[in-house]
């Protein structure tokens, strides 16, 4: 009965490969997010989706593409992986107003060799 | 654009002591929330406490409380009777909202809190 789940938890791959990280929430939330946490633990928003529609797209290379097949899922596809993409990626979801509190998944540690 | 500053990269206290983590933010927005999240070594991001900017009363959750000073744009977290399980990275975060929904969170760089036995 995990609220926000991500798969896989660990991902090790070679430079140049394409990979995906999946996220699912069973909280009935309308909005889902992707965050990146770098090696210094700094967290930064990448994307936000509301009801399957992209509403935030921060300055992220276009090798990163979010895909939302339905309200409960937001997957992250990364093409042509680079060394600098190594990080922990967190998915989160939030309910609509007035609370807006975001709940996070367990994170996916991506290592690019 | 909003910025969040946590000026204490690391703090260490003895078990059972009280500790205060500082956070300041900069914004021109009127409608926003502030949060403290905890990230233990398991790396899970756990919500500790939230504060609506329009509320004057400081939020409390058991041993955790905040000192929200809106005019000073300050949002500190106080942990009373600290426990070994409180050892973690603590992130202060800001979120703007409007009728169209809420933005993503803007995080500070975090404070690594170590509770010593």
CSV table of C-alpha atoms in Angstrom, one decimal:
chain,number,residue,atom,x,y,z
A,1,UNK,CA,0.0,0.0,0.0
A,2,UNK,CA,2.9,2.3,-0.8
A,3,UNK,CA,1.7,5.9,-1.5
A,4,UNK,CA,4.3,6.9,-4.1
A,5,UNK,CA,6.5,4.2,-5.6
A,6,UNK,CA,9.3,4.3,-8.1
A,7,UNK,CA,11.1,1.6,-10.1
A,8,UNK,CA,13.9,0.8,-10.2
A,9,UNK,CA,15.5,2.0,-6.9
A,10,UNK,CA,18.9,1.6,-8.4
A,11,UNK,CA,20.0,2.0,-12.1
A,12,UNK,CA,23.5,1.5,-13.4
A,13,UNK,CA,24.1,2.1,-17.1
A,14,UNK,CA,26.6,3.1,-19.7
A,15,UNK,CA,27.0,6.5,-21.2
A,16,UNK,CA,24.9,6.9,-24.3
A,17,UNK,CA,22.2,4.5,-23.3
A,18,UNK,CA,18.5,5.4,-23.0
A,19,UNK,CA,16.7,4.5,-19.8
A,20,UNK,CA,13.3,5.1,-18.0
A,21,UNK,CA,12.2,5.5,-14.4
A,22,UNK,CA,8.6,4.8,-13.5
A,23,UNK,CA,6.5,6.5,-10.9
A,24,UNK,CA,3.1,5.6,-9.6
A,25,UNK,CA,1.0,7.1,-6.9
A,26,UNK,CA,-2.1,5.6,-5.3
A,27,UNK,CA,-3.1,8.7,-3.3
A,28,UNK,CA,-5.6,10.1,-5.9
A,29,UNK,CA,-3.5,13.2,-6.3
A,30,UNK,CA,-3.8,15.4,-9.4
A,31,UNK,CA,-0.2,16.7,-9.7
A,32,UNK,CA,3.0,14.8,-10.0
A,33,UNK,CA,6.6,16.0,-10.1
A,34,UNK,CA,10.1,15.0,-10.8
A,35,UNK,CA,13.1,16.3,-8.8
A,36,UNK,CA,16.8,15.7,-9.2
A,37,UNK,CA,19.1,15.5,-6.2
A,38,UNK,CA,22.8,16.0,-7.1
A,39,UNK,CA,25.9,14.6,-5.4
A,40,UNK,CA,25.9,17.6,-3.0
A,41,UNK,CA,22.3,16.7,-1.9
A,42,UNK,CA,20.8,19.8,-3.7
A,43,UNK,CA,17.2,19.1,-4.8
A,44,UNK,CA,15.8,20.9,-7.9
A,45,UNK,CA,12.4,20.6,-9.6
A,46,UNK,CA,12.5,19.3,-13.1
A,47,UNK,CA,8.9,18.8,-14.2
A,48,UNK,CA,5.4,19.0,-13.0
A,49,UNK,CA,2.3,17.4,-14.4
A,50,UNK,CA,-1.3,18.2,-13.5
A,51,UNK,CA,-4.0,15.8,-14.8
A,52,UNK,CA,-1.6,14.5,-17.5
A,53,UNK,CA,-0.7,18.1,-18.7
A,54,UNK,CA,2.8,19.5,-18.4
A,55,UNK,CA,2.8,22.7,-16.2
A,56,UNK,CA,6.4,23.1,-15.1
A,57,UNK,CA,9.4,22.4,-17.3
A,58,UNK,CA,12.5,23.9,-15.7
A,59,UNK,CA,15.7,24.3,-17.6
A,60,UNK,CA,16.4,20.6,-18.3
A,61,UNK,CA,18.1,19.1,-21.3
A,62,UNK,CA,15.6,17.9,-23.9
A,63,UNK,CA,17.1,14.4,-23.5
A,64,UNK,CA,14.8,14.2,-20.5
A,65,UNK,CA,11.2,13.7,-21.3
A,66,UNK,CA,8.4,13.1,-18.9
A,67,UNK,CA,5.4,11.0,-20.0
A,68,UNK,CA,2.1,10.7,-18.1
A,69,UNK,CA,-0.1,7.9,-19.4
A,70,UNK,CA,-2.7,8.6,-16.7
A,71,UNK,CA,-3.2,10.7,-13.6
A,72,UNK,CA,-1.5,8.1,-11.4
A,73,UNK,CA,1.7,7.6,-13.4
A,74,UNK,CA,4.5,9.9,-14.4
A,75,UNK,CA,7.5,8.3,-16.0
A,76,UNK,CA,10.9,9.9,-16.8
A,77,UNK,CA,12.7,8.9,-20.0
A,78,UNK,CA,16.3,9.9,-20.5
A,79,UNK,CA,18.0,9.6,-23.8
A,80,UNK,CA,21.8,9.5,-24.6
A,81,UNK,CA,22.8,9.4,-20.9
A,82,UNK,CA,25.8,11.4,-19.8
A,83,UNK,CA,28.0,11.2,-16.8
A,84,UNK,CA,26.5,14.3,-15.3
A,85,UNK,CA,23.1,12.7,-15.3
A,86,UNK,CA,24.2,10.6,-12.3
A,87,UNK,CA,22.0,11.6,-9.4
A,88,UNK,CA,19.1,10.5,-7.3
A,89,UNK,CA,15.7,11.2,-9.0
A,90,UNK,CA,12.6,11.7,-6.9
A,91,UNK,CA,9.0,11.5,-8.0
A,92,UNK,CA,6.4,13.3,-5.8
A,93,UNK,CA,2.7,13.9,-5.9
A,94,UNK,CA,0.4,16.4,-4.3
A,95,UNK,CA,-3.3,17.0,-3.8
A,96,UNK,CA,-5.1,20.0,-5.1
A,97,UNK,CA,-5.8,23.1,-3.1
A,98,UNK,CA,-5.9,24.0,-0.4
A,99,UNK,CA,-3.2,21.7,1.0
A,100,UNK,CA,-0.7,21.1,-1.9
A,101,UNK,CA,1.6,19.1,0.3
A,102,UNK,CA,4.0,17.0,-1.7
A,103,UNK,CA,4.7,13.4,-0.9
A,104,UNK,CA,7.9,11.8,-2.2
A,105,UNK,CA,8.7,8.4,-3.6
A,106,UNK,CA,11.8,6.5,-2.3
A,107,UNK,CA,14.1,7.9,-5.1
A,108,UNK,CA,16.0,6.2,-7.9
A,109,UNK,CA,19.8,6.4,-7.8
A,110,UNK,CA,21.1,6.6,-11.3
A,111,UNK,CA,24.7,5.9,-12.0
A,112,UNK,CA,26.1,6.5,-15.5
A,113,UNK,CA,29.5,4.9,-16.1
B,1,UNK,CA,12.4,33.8,-8.5
B,2,UNK,CA,12.4,32.4,-4.9
B,3,UNK,CA,15.5,31.5,-3.0
B,4,UNK,CA,15.8,29.5,0.2
B,5,UNK,CA,18.9,29.8,2.4
B,6,UNK,CA,20.0,27.4,5.1
B,7,UNK,CA,23.1,28.8,6.7
B,8,UNK,CA,24.1,25.8,8.8
B,9,UNK,CA,25.6,23.0,6.7
B,10,UNK,CA,26.0,20.8,9.8
B,11,UNK,CA,24.9,20.7,13.4
B,12,UNK,CA,25.6,18.3,16.2
B,13,UNK,CA,23.8,18.1,19.6
B,14,UNK,CA,23.5,15.6,22.4
B,15,UNK,CA,20.5,13.3,22.7
B,16,UNK,CA,17.6,15.0,24.6
B,17,UNK,CA,18.8,18.5,23.9
B,18,UNK,CA,16.8,21.1,21.9
B,19,UNK,CA,18.1,22.2,18.6
B,20,UNK,CA,17.1,25.0,16.2
B,21,UNK,CA,17.7,24.9,12.5
B,22,UNK,CA,17.6,28.2,10.6
B,23,UNK,CA,16.0,29.0,7.3
B,24,UNK,CA,15.5,32.3,5.5
B,25,UNK,CA,13.8,32.8,2.2
B,26,UNK,CA,13.3,35.6,-0.4
B,27,UNK,CA,10.1,36.1,-2.3
B,28,UNK,CA,7.8,38.8,-3.5
B,29,UNK,CA,4.8,36.4,-3.5
B,30,UNK,CA,2.0,36.6,-1.0
B,31,UNK,CA,0.5,33.1,-1.4
B,32,UNK,CA,2.9,30.4,-0.4
B,33,UNK,CA,3.7,27.6,2.0
B,34,UNK,CA,6.8,26.7,3.8
B,35,UNK,CA,7.9,23.2,4.6
B,36,UNK,CA,10.6,21.2,6.5
B,37,UNK,CA,11.5,17.9,5.1
B,38,UNK,CA,13.8,15.3,6.7
B,39,UNK,CA,16.0,12.9,4.7
B,40,UNK,CA,17.6,10.1,6.8
B,41,UNK,CA,20.3,7.9,5.4
B,42,UNK,CA,17.6,5.8,3.8
B,43,UNK,CA,17.2,8.8,1.5
B,44,UNK,CA,13.4,8.9,1.8
B,45,UNK,CA,12.1,12.4,1.9
B,46,UNK,CA,9.8,12.7,4.9
B,47,UNK,CA,7.5,15.7,5.6
B,48,UNK,CA,8.2,17.1,9.0
B,49,UNK,CA,6.0,20.2,9.2
B,50,UNK,CA,4.3,22.7,7.0
B,51,UNK,CA,3.3,26.4,7.5
B,52,UNK,CA,0.7,28.4,5.5
B,53,UNK,CA,2.1,31.9,5.1
B,54,UNK,CA,-1.3,33.4,5.7
B,55,UNK,CA,-1.5,31.9,9.2
B,56,UNK,CA,0.2,33.8,12.0
B,57,UNK,CA,0.2,30.8,14.4
B,58,UNK,CA,3.3,28.8,14.3
B,59,UNK,CA,2.8,25.2,13.3
B,60,UNK,CA,3.7,22.3,15.7
B,61,UNK,CA,3.9,18.6,15.3
B,62,UNK,CA,4.8,16.8,18.5
B,63,UNK,CA,8.4,17.5,19.2
B,64,UNK,CA,8.8,19.7,16.1
B,65,UNK,CA,7.7,23.4,16.0
B,66,UNK,CA,8.5,26.3,13.8
B,67,UNK,CA,9.2,30.0,14.4
B,68,UNK,CA,7.7,31.7,11.4
B,69,UNK,CA,8.6,35.4,11.1
B,70,UNK,CA,6.9,36.5,7.9
B,71,UNK,CA,8.2,40.1,7.8
B,72,UNK,CA,11.8,38.9,8.4
B,73,UNK,CA,11.2,36.0,5.9
B,74,UNK,CA,12.5,33.5,8.5
B,75,UNK,CA,11.3,30.0,9.1
B,76,UNK,CA,13.3,28.1,11.7
B,77,UNK,CA,12.6,24.6,13.0
B,78,UNK,CA,12.9,23.6,16.6
B,79,UNK,CA,13.4,20.0,17.6
B,80,UNK,CA,12.7,19.4,21.3
B,81,UNK,CA,14.0,16.3,23.2
B,82,UNK,CA,16.1,15.3,20.3
B,83,UNK,CA,16.4,11.5,19.6
B,84,UNK,CA,18.9,9.4,17.7
B,85,UNK,CA,16.4,8.8,15.0
B,86,UNK,CA,16.3,12.6,14.3
B,87,UNK,CA,19.8,12.3,12.7
B,88,UNK,CA,19.2,13.3,9.1
B,89,UNK,CA,19.5,16.0,6.5
B,90,UNK,CA,16.8,18.6,7.0
B,91,UNK,CA,15.6,20.7,4.1
B,92,UNK,CA,13.7,23.9,4.2
B,93,UNK,CA,11.4,24.4,1.2
B,94,UNK,CA,9.2,27.1,-0.3
B,95,UNK,CA,6.2,26.6,-2.5
B,96,UNK,CA,4.2,29.3,-4.3
B,97,UNK,CA,0.5,28.7,-5.1
B,98,UNK,CA,-2.2,30.5,-7.1
B,99,UNK,CA,-5.7,29.7,-8.4
B,100,UNK,CA,-4.0,27.7,-11.1
B,101,UNK,CA,-2.3,25.3,-8.7
B,102,UNK,CA,1.0,25.1,-7.0
B,103,UNK,CA,4.6,25.3,-8.2
B,104,UNK,CA,7.3,22.8,-7.5
B,105,UNK,CA,9.2,23.1,-4.2
B,106,UNK,CA,12.3,25.4,-4.0
B,107,UNK,CA,14.7,23.8,-1.5
B,108,UNK,CA,17.5,25.1,0.6
B,109,UNK,CA,20.9,23.3,0.5
B,110,UNK,CA,20.1,21.4,3.7
B,111,UNK,CA,21.4,21.1,7.2
B,112,UNK,CA,23.0,17.8,8.3
B,113,UNK,CA,21.8,17.2,11.9
B,114,UNK,CA,23.7,14.7,14.0
B,115,UNK,CA,22.3,13.6,17.3
B,116,UNK,CA,25.0,12.2,19.6
B,117,UNK,CA,24.2,9.5,22.2
